[in-house]
CSV table of C-alpha atoms and ligand atoms in Angstrom, one decimal:
chain,number,residue,atom,x,y,z
A,1470,MET,CA,-28.1,71.4,168.1
A,1471,ILE,CA,-25.5,69.4,169.5
A,1472,GLN,CA,-22.2,70.5,167.8
A,1473,ALA,CA,-20.9,67.0,167.3
A,1474,ASN,CA,-24.3,66.0,165.6
A,1475,ASN,CA,-23.6,68.2,162.6
A,1476,PRO,CA,-24.2,66.0,159.6
A,1477,ASP,CA,-21.8,67.9,157.2
A,1478,LEU,CA,-18.7,67.1,159.8
A,1479,GLU,CA,-15.9,65.0,158.2
A,1480,SER,CA,-13.1,63.4,159.8
A,1481,TRP,CA,-9.3,63.4,159.0
A,1482,VAL,CA,-9.6,59.8,160.1
A,1483,LYS,CA,-10.3,57.5,157.1
A,1484,VAL,CA,-13.6,55.6,157.7
A,1485,PRO,CA,-15.2,53.1,155.4
A,1486,LYS,CA,-18.2,54.3,153.4
A,1487,GLU,CA,-21.0,52.3,155.3
A,1488,THR,CA,-19.4,52.3,158.5
A,1489,ASP,CA,-21.4,52.4,161.9
A,1490,PHE,CA,-18.9,54.7,163.5
A,1491,PRO,CA,-18.7,57.9,161.5
A,1492,ILE,CA,-17.4,61.1,163.2
A,1493,GLN,CA,-21.3,61.9,164.2
A,1494,ASN,CA,-21.4,58.6,166.4
A,1495,LEU,CA,-18.2,58.5,168.7
A,1496,PRO,CA,-19.3,55.7,171.1
A,1497,LEU,CA,-17.3,54.9,174.1
A,1498,GLY,CA,-15.8,51.4,175.1
A,1499,VAL,CA,-13.0,49.8,176.7
A,1500,PHE,CA,-10.0,48.0,175.0
A,1501,LYS,CA,-6.6,46.7,175.5
A,1502,THR,CA,-3.6,45.6,173.2
A,1503,ASP,CA,-0.7,43.5,173.5
A,1504,GLN,CA,1.3,46.7,174.6
A,1505,LEU,CA,-1.5,48.7,176.3
A,1506,GLU,CA,-3.3,48.0,179.6
A,1507,PRO,CA,-7.3,48.2,179.6
A,1508,ARG,CA,-8.3,51.8,178.9
A,1509,VAL,CA,-11.2,53.8,177.6
A,1510,GLY,CA,-11.5,54.4,173.9
A,1511,VAL,CA,-13.7,56.0,171.1
A,1512,ARG,CA,-14.6,54.2,168.1
A,1513,ILE,CA,-14.2,55.9,164.8
A,1514,GLY,CA,-14.4,53.8,161.6
A,1515,ASP,CA,-12.0,50.9,162.0
A,1516,SER,CA,-10.0,52.7,164.6
A,1517,ILE,CA,-10.1,53.3,168.3
A,1518,LEU,CA,-9.1,56.7,169.8
A,1519,ASP,CA,-7.1,56.0,172.9
A,1520,LEU,CA,-8.3,58.4,175.5
A,1521,LYS,CA,-5.9,57.7,178.1
A,1522,THR,CA,-2.9,58.7,176.0
A,1523,LEU,CA,-5.0,61.6,174.5
A,1524,HIS,CA,-5.2,62.9,178.0
A,1525,VAL,CA,-1.7,62.4,178.8
A,1526,LEU,CA,-0.7,64.4,175.8
A,1527,GLY,CA,-2.8,67.3,176.9
A,1528,TYR,CA,-5.7,67.2,174.4
A,1529,LEU,CA,-8.4,66.9,177.1
A,1530,ASP,CA,-7.4,69.8,179.3
A,1531,ASN,CA,-10.4,72.0,180.3
A,1532,LEU,CA,-12.7,69.1,180.6
A,1533,PRO,CA,-13.8,67.8,184.0
A,1534,PHE,CA,-12.1,64.5,183.6
A,1535,SER,CA,-8.7,63.3,185.3
A,1536,ILE,CA,-6.6,60.7,184.0
A,1537,GLU,CA,-8.5,58.0,186.2
A,1538,SER,CA,-11.6,58.4,184.1
A,1539,PHE,CA,-9.7,56.8,181.2
A,1540,ASP,CA,-7.0,54.8,182.8
A,1541,THR,CA,-9.4,52.2,183.9
A,1542,ASP,CA,-11.1,49.0,182.7
A,1543,SER,CA,-14.8,50.3,182.6
A,1544,LEU,CA,-16.7,53.5,181.7
A,1545,ASN,CA,-18.1,53.8,185.2
A,1546,LEU,CA,-15.7,56.5,186.5
A,1547,LEU,CA,-16.4,58.5,183.4
A,1548,MET,CA,-20.2,58.3,183.9
A,1549,LYS,CA,-19.9,59.7,187.4
A,1550,LYS,CA,-19.3,63.0,185.9
A,1551,GLY,CA,-22.7,63.1,184.4
A,1552,LYS,CA,-24.4,64.2,181.1
A,1553,ILE,CA,-23.1,67.6,180.5
A,1554,ALA,CA,-19.6,66.4,181.1
A,1555,ALA,CA,-20.1,63.4,178.7
A,1556,ARG,CA,-21.5,65.8,176.1
A,1557,ARG,CA,-18.4,68.1,176.5
A,1558,LEU,CA,-16.2,65.0,176.0
A,1559,ARG,CA,-17.9,64.0,172.9
A,1560,ASP,CA,-17.9,67.6,171.5
A,1561,ARG,CA,-14.2,68.0,172.1
A,1562,ILE,CA,-13.3,64.5,170.4
A,1563,SER,CA,-15.5,65.6,167.4
A,1564,GLU,CA,-13.3,68.8,167.3
A,1565,LEU,CA,-10.1,66.9,167.3
A,1566,LEU,CA,-11.1,64.5,164.7
A,1567,ASN,CA,-12.6,67.0,162.5
A,1568,LYS,CA,-10.6,67.5,159.2
A,1569,GLU,CA,-10.9,71.3,159.5
A,1570,ASN,CA,-9.0,71.0,162.8
A,1571,ASN,CA,-5.1,70.7,162.8
A,1572,GLU,CA,-4.4,70.4,166.4
A,1573,LEU,CA,-4.1,66.6,166.5
A,1574,GLN,CA,-4.0,65.6,162.7
A,1575,ASN,CA,-0.9,67.5,161.9
A,1576,ASN,CA,1.0,66.0,164.7
A,1577,ASN,CA,2.1,62.6,163.2
A,1578,HIS,CA,3.9,61.4,166.3
A,1579,HIS,CA,0.9,62.0,168.5
A,1580,VAL,CA,-1.5,60.4,166.0
A,1581,GLN,CA,0.5,57.2,166.0
A,1582,GLN,CA,0.2,57.0,169.7
A,1583,VAL,CA,-3.5,57.7,169.9
A,1584,LEU,CA,-5.0,55.8,167.0
A,1585,ILE,CA,-5.2,52.2,167.2
A,1586,ASP,CA,-6.4,49.7,164.6
A,1587,VAL,CA,-9.5,47.9,165.9
A,1588,ALA,CA,-8.2,44.7,164.4
A,1589,ALA,CA,-5.1,45.0,166.7
A,1590,ALA,CA,-7.3,45.6,169.9
A,1591,ASP,CA,-9.1,43.4,172.3
A,1592,VAL,CA,-12.4,45.3,172.9
A,1593,LEU,CA,-13.6,44.5,176.4
A,1594,MET,CA,-16.8,44.5,178.5
A,1595,PRO,CA,-17.3,48.4,178.6
A,1596,ILE,CA,-19.4,48.6,181.8
A,1597,GLU,CA,-19.2,47.2,185.4
A,1598,ILE,CA,-22.7,46.7,185.6
A,1599,GLY,CA,-24.3,47.0,188.8
A,1600,ASP,CA,-28.0,46.1,188.7
A,1601,TYR,CA,-29.8,44.7,185.6
A,1602,THR,CA,-33.4,45.0,184.9
A,1603,ASP,CA,-35.5,43.6,181.9
A,1604,PHE,CA,-38.6,44.9,180.7
A,1605,TYR,CA,-41.3,43.5,178.5
A,1606,SER,CA,-42.2,46.5,176.7
A,1607,SER,CA,-43.1,45.4,173.0
A,1608,ARG,CA,-46.7,45.1,172.6
A,1609,GLU,CA,-46.3,42.7,169.5
A,1610,HIS,CA,-44.0,40.3,171.5
A,1611,ALA,CA,-46.4,40.3,174.7
A,1612,THR,CA,-49.2,39.6,172.2
A,1613,ASN,CA,-47.5,36.8,170.4
A,1614,VAL,CA,-46.4,35.2,173.7
A,1615,GLY,CA,-49.9,35.4,175.2
A,1616,THR,CA,-51.3,34.2,172.2
A,1617,MET,CA,-49.1,31.0,172.1
A,1618,PHE,CA,-49.2,30.1,175.7
A,1619,ARG,CA,-52.5,31.6,177.0
A,1620,ASP,CA,-55.5,32.8,175.1
A,1621,PRO,CA,-55.4,34.5,171.7
A,1622,ASN,CA,-58.6,36.5,172.6
A,1623,ASN,CA,-56.9,38.0,175.9
A,1624,ALA,CA,-53.4,37.9,175.0
A,1625,LEU,CA,-52.3,40.8,176.9
A,1626,LEU,CA,-52.6,40.5,180.6
A,1627,PRO,CA,-54.7,43.1,182.3
A,1628,ASN,CA,-51.9,45.1,183.7
A,1629,TRP,CA,-49.9,45.2,180.4
A,1630,LEU,CA,-51.4,48.5,178.9
A,1631,HIS,CA,-50.9,50.4,182.1
A,1632,ILE,CA,-47.5,49.3,183.6
A,1633,PRO,CA,-44.2,48.8,181.9
A,1634,VAL,CA,-43.8,45.3,183.1
A,1635,GLY,CA,-40.4,44.3,184.3
A,1636,TYR,CA,-38.3,42.1,186.6
A,1637,HIS,CA,-34.9,42.1,188.2
A,1638,GLY,CA,-32.3,40.2,186.4
A,1639,ARG,CA,-28.8,39.3,187.2
A,1640,SER,CA,-25.7,41.4,186.3
A,1641,SER,CA,-22.9,38.8,187.0
A,1642,SER,CA,-23.7,37.0,183.8
A,1643,VAL,CA,-23.9,39.9,181.4
A,1644,ILE,CA,-21.1,39.4,179.0
A,1645,PRO,CA,-19.4,41.2,176.0
A,1646,SER,CA,-19.9,40.5,172.4
A,1647,GLY,CA,-17.4,37.6,171.3
A,1648,GLN,CA,-17.9,35.6,174.6
A,1649,ASN,CA,-19.2,32.3,173.9
A,1650,ILE,CA,-21.6,30.5,176.1
A,1651,HIS,CA,-22.6,26.9,177.0
A,1652,ARG,CA,-25.9,25.4,176.6
A,1653,PRO,CA,-27.4,25.5,180.1
A,1654,LYS,CA,-28.8,22.7,182.1
A,1655,GLY,CA,-31.8,22.5,184.3
A,1656,GLN,CA,-35.3,21.2,185.1
A,1657,THR,CA,-37.8,20.9,182.6
A,1658,LYS,CA,-41.2,19.1,182.3
A,1659,PRO,CA,-41.5,17.9,178.7
A,1660,ASN,CA,-44.5,15.7,179.4
A,1661,GLU,CA,-47.6,16.9,180.9
A,1662,ASP,CA,-48.4,13.5,182.7
A,1663,GLN,CA,-44.9,12.8,183.8
A,1664,GLY,CA,-42.6,14.5,186.5
A,1665,PRO,CA,-40.0,16.8,185.7
A,1666,VAL,CA,-36.4,15.8,184.3
A,1667,PHE,CA,-32.9,17.2,184.5
A,1668,GLY,CA,-30.6,17.8,181.7
A,1669,PRO,CA,-29.4,20.3,178.9
A,1670,SER,CA,-32.2,22.8,177.5
A,1671,LYS,CA,-33.7,21.7,174.4
A,1672,MET,CA,-35.1,25.2,173.6
A,1673,ILE,CA,-32.4,27.7,173.7
A,1674,ASP,CA,-33.5,31.1,172.4
A,1675,PHE,CA,-32.1,34.7,171.8
A,1676,GLU,CA,-34.2,37.7,172.6
A,1677,LEU,CA,-33.5,40.8,170.4
A,1678,GLU,CA,-33.2,43.6,172.7
A,1679,MET,CA,-31.5,47.0,173.4
A,1680,ALA,CA,-30.5,48.0,176.7
A,1681,PHE,CA,-29.8,51.4,178.2
A,1682,VAL,CA,-26.9,52.4,180.8
A,1683,THR,CA,-27.8,54.9,183.5
A,1684,PHE,CA,-25.8,57.7,184.9
A,1685,ASP,CA,-25.9,58.1,188.7
A,1686,GLY,CA,-29.6,58.5,189.5
A,1687,LYS,CA,-31.3,60.3,192.7
A,1688,PRO,CA,-31.0,59.1,196.2
A,1689,LEU,CA,-33.1,56.1,197.5
A,1690,GLY,CA,-36.6,57.5,198.0
A,1691,ASP,CA,-36.6,60.0,195.1
A,1692,SER,CA,-38.1,59.5,191.6
A,1693,ILE,CA,-37.0,60.5,188.3
A,1694,THR,CA,-39.7,61.9,186.0
A,1695,THR,CA,-40.3,61.1,182.3
A,1696,GLU,CA,-39.0,64.7,181.7
A,1697,GLU,CA,-35.9,64.2,183.6
A,1698,ALA,CA,-35.1,60.7,182.4
A,1699,GLU,CA,-32.9,61.4,179.4
A,1700,ASP,CA,-30.7,63.2,181.7
A,1701,TYR,CA,-29.9,59.9,183.4
A,1702,ILE,CA,-29.3,57.8,180.2
A,1703,PHE,CA,-25.7,57.6,179.4
A,1704,GLY,CA,-26.3,55.4,176.1
A,1705,MET,CA,-27.5,52.5,174.5
A,1706,VAL,CA,-26.2,49.0,173.3
A,1707,LEU,CA,-27.3,45.9,171.6
A,1708,PHE,CA,-28.7,43.3,174.0
A,1709,ASN,CA,-29.1,39.5,173.4
A,1710,ASP,CA,-31.0,38.3,176.4
A,1711,TRP,CA,-30.3,34.5,176.0
A,1712,SER,CA,-33.5,32.5,177.2
A,1713,ALA,CA,-34.0,28.6,177.7
A,1714,ARG,CA,-37.8,28.3,176.9
A,1715,ASP,CA,-38.2,24.8,178.3
A,1716,ILE,CA,-36.9,25.8,181.8
A,1717,GLN,CA,-38.7,29.0,181.6
A,1718,LYS,CA,-42.0,27.2,181.1
A,1719,TRP,CA,-41.7,25.2,184.1
A,1720,GLU,CA,-40.0,27.3,186.6
A,1721,TYR,CA,-41.7,30.8,186.1
A,1722,VAL,CA,-44.8,30.5,188.0
A,1723,PRO,CA,-45.3,32.5,190.5
A,1724,LEU,CA,-42.3,34.7,190.8
A,1725,GLY,CA,-41.3,35.0,187.1
A,1726,PRO,CA,-38.0,34.1,185.2
A,1727,PHE,CA,-35.1,32.8,187.1
A,1728,LEU,CA,-32.6,30.1,185.8
A,1729,ALA,CA,-34.1,30.3,182.1
A,1730,LYS,CA,-32.8,33.7,181.8
A,1731,ASN,CA,-29.8,34.3,184.1
A,1732,PHE,CA,-27.2,32.0,182.4
A,1733,ALA,CA,-26.0,34.8,180.0
A,1734,SER,CA,-27.0,38.0,178.4
A,1735,SER,CA,-24.7,39.6,175.6
A,1736,ILE,CA,-24.0,43.2,175.1
A,1737,SER,CA,-22.4,45.1,172.2
A,1738,SER,CA,-19.1,46.8,172.8
A,1739,TRP,CA,-19.5,50.4,172.1
A,1740,VAL,CA,-22.0,52.6,174.1
A,1741,VAL,CA,-23.9,54.9,171.8
A,1742,SER,CA,-24.9,58.2,173.5
A,1743,LEU,CA,-28.5,59.4,173.5
A,1744,ASP,CA,-26.8,62.6,172.1
A,1745,ALA,CA,-25.7,60.8,169.0
A,1746,LEU,CA,-29.1,59.2,168.5
A,1747,GLN,CA,-30.9,62.5,168.9
A,1748,PRO,CA,-31.4,63.1,165.0
A,1749,PHE,CA,-33.2,59.8,164.8
A,1750,SER,CA,-35.7,60.5,167.6
A,1751,VAL,CA,-39.3,59.4,166.6
A,1752,ASP,CA,-42.7,59.2,168.2
A,1753,THR,CA,-43.7,56.1,170.3
A,1754,PRO,CA,-46.9,54.1,169.3
A,1755,ASN,CA,-50.1,55.8,170.6
A,1756,GLN,CA,-51.0,54.7,174.0
A,1757,ASP,CA,-54.6,53.7,174.5
A,1758,PRO,CA,-55.9,53.5,177.2
A,1759,GLU,CA,-54.3,56.8,178.5
A,1760,VAL,CA,-51.6,56.1,181.2
A,1761,LEU,CA,-51.3,57.4,184.6
A,1762,ASP,CA,-50.0,61.0,185.1
A,1763,TYR,CA,-46.5,59.7,186.1
A,1764,LEU,CA,-46.1,57.9,182.9
A,1765,LYS,CA,-47.2,60.7,180.6
A,1766,PHE,CA,-44.5,62.4,178.5
A,1767,GLU,CA,-43.9,64.9,175.8
A,1768,GLY,CA,-41.9,64.8,172.7
A,1769,LYS,CA,-40.4,62.3,170.6
A,1770,LYS,CA,-39.1,59.5,173.1
A,1771,SER,CA,-38.0,56.6,170.7
A,1772,TYR,CA,-35.5,56.1,168.2
A,1773,ASP,CA,-35.6,54.8,164.6
A,1774,ILE,CA,-33.1,51.9,165.0
A,1775,HIS,CA,-33.1,49.2,162.5
A,1776,LEU,CA,-32.3,45.9,164.2
A,1777,GLN,CA,-31.4,42.6,162.5
A,1778,VAL,CA,-30.6,39.0,163.7
A,1779,ALA,CA,-28.6,36.4,161.9
A,1780,ILE,CA,-27.8,32.9,162.8
A,1781,THR,CA,-24.7,31.3,161.5
A,1782,PRO,CA,-24.3,27.6,161.8
A,1783,GLU,CA,-20.7,26.0,162.4
A,1784,ARG,CA,-18.9,26.2,158.9
A,1785,ALA,CA,-21.7,27.8,157.1
A,1786,THR,CA,-22.9,31.2,155.9
A,1787,GLU,CA,-25.3,33.3,158.0
A,1788,THR,CA,-29.0,33.6,157.5
A,1789,ILE,CA,-30.7,36.7,158.3
A,1790,VAL,CA,-33.7,35.5,160.5
A,1791,ALA,CA,-35.4,38.7,161.6
A,1792,ASN,CA,-35.7,42.5,160.8
A,1793,SER,CA,-37.1,44.7,163.3
A,1794,ASN,CA,-36.9,48.2,164.7
A,1795,PHE,CA,-36.6,49.8,168.1
A,1796,LYS,CA,-39.4,52.2,167.3
A,1797,TYR,CA,-41.9,49.5,167.6
A,1798,MET,CA,-41.5,49.7,171.5
A,1799,TYR,CA,-44.8,50.6,173.2
A,1800,TRP,CA,-43.1,51.6,176.5
A,1801,ASN,CA,-40.3,54.1,175.9
A,1802,MET,CA,-37.1,54.4,178.0
A,1803,ALA,CA,-38.3,57.6,179.8
A,1804,GLN,CA,-41.3,55.7,181.0
A,1805,GLN,CA,-39.3,52.6,181.8
A,1806,LEU,CA,-37.0,54.9,184.1
A,1807,ALA,CA,-39.8,56.8,185.5
A,1808,HIS,CA,-41.7,53.7,186.4
A,1809,HIS,CA,-38.7,51.9,187.8
A,1810,THR,CA,-38.1,54.8,190.2
A,1811,VAL,CA,-41.6,56.0,190.9
A,1812,ASN,CA,-41.5,54.1,194.2
A,1813,GLY,CA,-38.2,55.4,195.2
A,1814,CYS,CA,-36.2,52.7,194.0
A,1815,ASN,CA,-32.7,54.1,193.1
A,1816,VAL,CA,-30.6,53.5,190.0
A,1817,ARG,CA,-26.8,53.8,190.0
A,1818,GLY,CA,-24.3,54.7,187.5
A,1819,GLY,CA,-23.7,51.5,185.5
A,1820,ASP,CA,-27.2,50.1,185.7
A,1821,LEU,CA,-28.3,48.3,182.7
A,1822,LEU,CA,-32.1,48.4,181.6
A,1823,GLY,CA,-33.2,46.0,179.1
A,1824,SER,CA,-36.0,46.9,176.6
A,1825,GLY,CA,-37.6,43.4,176.5
A,1826,THR,CA,-37.8,41.4,173.2
A,1827,ILE,CA,-38.5,43.8,170.1
A,1828,SER,CA,-41.0,42.4,167.9
A,1829,GLY,CA,-42.3,44.1,165.0
A,1830,PRO,CA,-45.9,44.0,163.3
A,1831,THR,CA,-45.0,41.2,160.8
A,1832,PRO,CA,-43.8,37.6,161.2
A,1833,ASP,CA,-40.4,38.4,159.7
A,1834,SER,CA,-39.9,41.2,162.3
A,1835,TYR,CA,-40.2,39.1,165.4
A,1836,GLY,CA,-37.4,39.0,168.0
A,1837,SER,CA,-37.2,35.6,169.1
A,1838,MET,CA,-36.9,32.0,167.8
A,1839,LEU,CA,-40.1,31.1,169.8
A,1840,GLU,CA,-42.1,33.7,167.8
A,1841,LEU,CA,-40.3,33.3,164.4
A,1842,ALA,CA,-40.8,29.5,164.4
A,1843,TRP,CA,-44.1,30.0,166.4
A,1844,LYS,CA,-43.4,27.6,169.2
A,1845,GLY,CA,-41.5,25.0,166.7
A,1846,THR,CA,-44.5,24.8,164.3
A,1847,LYS,CA,-42.8,26.9,161.4
A,1848,PRO,CA,-39.1,25.9,161.4
A,1849,ILE,CA,-36.8,28.7,159.9
A,1850,PRO,CA,-34.9,27.5,156.8
A,1851,MET,CA,-31.2,28.2,157.0
A,1852,ALA,CA,-28.9,28.9,153.9
A,1853,ASP,CA,-27.2,25.6,154.5
A,1854,GLY,CA,-30.1,23.6,154.0
A,1855,THR,CA,-30.7,22.9,157.6
A,1856,GLU,CA,-33.8,24.6,159.6
A,1857,ARG,CA,-34.1,25.9,163.1
A,1858,LYS,CA,-36.9,25.9,165.6
A,1859,PHE,CA,-34.4,27.0,168.3
A,1860,ILE,CA,-30.6,27.6,168.6
A,1861,GLN,CA,-28.3,24.6,168.0
A,1862,ASP,CA,-24.9,24.0,169.4
A,1863,GLY,CA,-22.2,25.6,167.3
A,1864,ASP,CA,-24.7,28.4,166.1
A,1865,THR,CA,-23.4,32.0,166.4
A,1866,VAL,CA,-26.2,34.4,166.9
A,1867,THR,CA,-25.4,38.0,165.7
A,1868,MET,CA,-27.5,41.1,166.3
A,1869,ARG,CA,-26.9,44.4,164.4
A,1870,GLY,CA,-28.3,47.8,164.8
A,1871,PHE,CA,-28.1,51.3,163.1
A,1872,CYS,CA,-29.9,54.5,162.4
A,1873,LYS,CA,-29.8,56.0,159.0
A,1874,ASN,CA,-30.9,59.2,157.2
A,1875,GLU,CA,-29.8,60.9,153.7
A,1876,LYS,CA,-26.6,62.2,155.3
A,1877,VAL,CA,-25.7,59.9,158.4
A,1878,ARG,CA,-25.5,56.7,159.4
A,1879,ILE,CA,-25.1,55.9,163.2
A,1880,GLY,CA,-24.7,52.1,164.2
A,1881,PHE,CA,-23.8,50.0,167.1
A,1882,GLY,CA,-21.8,47.3,165.4
A,1883,GLU,CA,-22.9,44.0,166.5
A,1884,VAL,CA,-23.2,41.7,169.5
A,1885,ALA,CA,-22.3,38.1,168.5
A,1886,SER,CA,-21.9,35.0,170.4
A,1887,LYS,CA,-21.8,31.3,169.8
A,1888,LEU,CA,-23.7,28.6,171.6
A,1889,LEU,CA,-21.2,25.7,172.7
A,1890,PRO,CA,-22.5,22.3,174.0
A,1891,SER,CA,-23.5,21.7,177.3
A,1892,LYS,CA,-20.6,21.5,180.0
B,400,LIG,MN1,-35.4,39.5,178.1
């Protein structure tokens, strides 16, 4: 067992009872304050442990990290050190925060320097993302979309059960939680018998996704197997892949998503390691027909992560519009990474691979407004008496995710951003 995953560990740092960030989590992120330049930190309860200062004070000696790995505005340098080093770092931080350990907790002067109240910090974009790929790996989502737009009797395209379908997205517009976006403008074709028009999208949607961040992969030309895949995955974040359905519908043939997808995608702030998620690993859905050899895998390759989406209109309370789970994904991350590299395509440290919209089997577990309101035919009631077919100006979309067993809750916090009117 990974030492830091021991469910009986308790920290001397006070954490709220239902926190997403107990000592068994220890996700990494980047933050700054009025006094402190951007740096790497670890979230514990409502506090951030400042790893730069911790390193300066000598608490991270004997680990393969120099000060540069922490004195920086992204996790990319730290990730260069790879899986084993990241595991050793998490184990060491767990040791320092353990209430049975006096090294740090008894030094008040040091504690005051390294523990920062999260409310006093600006939490920043954690990763400098190189390449971003988005998959389409939820069978329920692909079936719903195929049913709505093509043929209920042949909802899945012939390749879907054989290939983890994906496309290359755009990294420049991946933004951190809390950054608001403007309604995009573009070309749409609202009427079958008239030409296209230009203007603000009328069908802005969220996509409930999770994404994983990679360590440096193999050189161009080499492939990562399903068995090796987890050694190349640094951790996971919540991911809202904003989409403009009316632009998408008109533009996507024949090369797939373009401007409907690349205006913004939001990620949560704290990267949760696969190590921390390990106690929540579960089997993936049975795959039938049998997949090709390079996509076969052994063991539990998915995670039981509860997911939730809320919409908060301006000056109103939130309405939960969906409850889903990462475990519904048909294609798992190991298969996605194996497929992505099987042709020799290289991944690099800081690449982001999105799951695709995660829809569950029931109508309240769908991962997009397109499906929840079924193409606008079943508007979703809001707590303030209004209703939604898609996202309106002033709405904040918030996604949350957590794993939970009898002893431990490991969460991702949230990814939230508000849709502002078109510029
Ligand atoms: Mn997507």
